[in-house]
């Protein structure tokens, strides 16, 4: 438990799929075709079994003091890439509807020109709001309302 | 940044030689706002401001009846107290200098470490803090209820004479929102009066945005965006580091960037009141501060000549609009 402002919140270290820094160079296992086949098959089974839609990747741009306007509506399972196109460091975290806080970087430093990612939890419900803020620049804020597509 | 497009256009115009101010940064990003913002839950009204002003100056808000908000946030001291550490701070660990409450309507994080999110939420803290007014809300309400003169003030502000913690804090917040810096020479220059500031101050402004890069933290018309940084002071106070997860290295020793408007002449400056002149402050930035993991990435050493340092100081002086005209309220009986 940590305290921010007046409300107390739970703090959770992000797991790997929530924190993906794009600057990472390709590694050996990523190159092997078997891996890709596995990923493809697994992905197919996963999407066929649990979600009636396919996850997308959205992109947001961080400037000196704000997110640039965005026009997507995230769905459960979607990935949101946040690119820092300013010349200053940011430290974005996401507050979940239950108050859980997830940092998108380990040391609170998203250097200029890097990208961090966050994946909408697969069990997010329609209308759930996830709030993006920056520990350094409290003026920065984005409220992400999740929409679950109507099943076909 | 919202103004990126504007910057680009201005840059192009400047590059084409149409504008003579080519070597000076654009002024648009320093335009003062036209209105005072207030939250929908507490819209600004004259009646609330009047009540809030009375409460702000009323020492009965403290347990011993000796200390009002204005004791520490005094109109004669640029809404601070002129002290390195506030009254009663002796022996309090990590005590911090009293910040101004000027332009607090625009704050998006309050206190040096950002522990309050709104003026309404902040106002309870000094009343109940042991080394400040050291009172308890229920007792304060009882005391205010006995002052007959407060009843019409509450009625005018809120429709009836009931005195609640929420009303007290809403009124205090409303009054503080009206404390806005007066128009400074710099504002007149931003508005287009070329002669409002000296040529030296303009050179100082160019340094502020250029080599000294103060603008990477002291931005906008308030010369802050309330962001948190470790600027490498000697102080061991963890600042915001104590309020956020400890893995956030950059928030260790980080404090809220103060505005540069209406600064007291010789400080004291910084959260620990450790500096007493602008020259000392600028030399600190030139040197780059204590090198540690949490030091802001925007802290990069640079070198100024004595003349350049004087330009920069001239510029900061153009952000001073002078003290507000403030009539002290009559305290109700
Ligand atoms: Cu930031
Ligand atoms: Cu920008």
XYZ file of C-alpha atoms in Angstrom, chain A residues 2-6 11 13-14 63-66 68 85 87-89 93 101 103 105-109 111 133-139, chain B residues 1-4 108-109 114-117 121 216 219 225-229 240 242-251 293 297-298 300:
66
model
C 1.220 3.442 -0.815
C -0.368 6.798 -0.382
C -0.851 9.276 -3.156
C -2.671 12.411 -2.237
C -5.448 11.534 0.126
C 0.749 -0.755 -5.872
C 4.908 -4.054 -10.119
C 4.087 -4.375 -13.794
C 4.461 16.025 -25.651
C 6.071 18.309 -23.071
C 2.966 18.553 -20.975
C 0.179 16.536 -22.465
C -1.778 14.657 -28.033
C 8.185 12.780 -28.634
C 12.736 16.358 -25.206
C 12.032 15.705 -21.524
C 11.628 12.609 -19.379
C 1.399 5.192 -14.737
C -1.439 1.482 -9.980
C 3.913 1.896 -13.792
C 8.542 1.960 -16.691
C 10.578 0.347 -13.973
C 12.519 3.378 -12.821
C 10.016 6.035 -13.699
C 12.059 7.278 -16.591
C 13.458 8.992 -22.020
C -0.959 10.098 -15.572
C 2.665 11.136 -15.189
C 4.419 11.047 -11.809
C 6.612 13.987 -12.798
C 4.090 16.173 -14.593
C 0.817 15.917 -12.716
C -0.883 18.040 -15.357
C 2.858 20.527 -27.036
C -0.284 22.278 -28.148
C 1.718 25.187 -29.445
C 4.063 23.158 -31.610
C -2.568 21.038 -10.401
C -0.575 19.606 -7.486
C 2.191 17.172 -4.350
C 0.321 15.455 -1.517
C -2.834 17.522 -2.033
C -4.727 17.612 -5.305
C -8.388 19.317 -0.056
C 12.479 23.028 -19.592
C 7.240 26.935 -18.341
C 3.803 23.409 -14.695
C 3.937 22.071 -11.157
C 6.200 19.236 -12.230
C 8.482 17.480 -9.732
C 12.260 17.412 -10.008
C 7.847 13.428 -3.446
C 8.127 9.598 0.206
C 4.719 9.819 -1.463
C 5.204 7.541 -4.471
C 6.457 3.960 -4.966
C 10.127 3.816 -3.999
C 11.162 2.308 -7.303
C 10.503 5.712 -8.891
C 14.075 6.861 -8.607
C 13.500 10.232 -10.243
C 11.003 11.236 -7.568
C 20.601 8.868 -9.446
C 17.590 14.596 -16.533
C 16.915 18.234 -17.337
C 22.664 19.931 -17.288
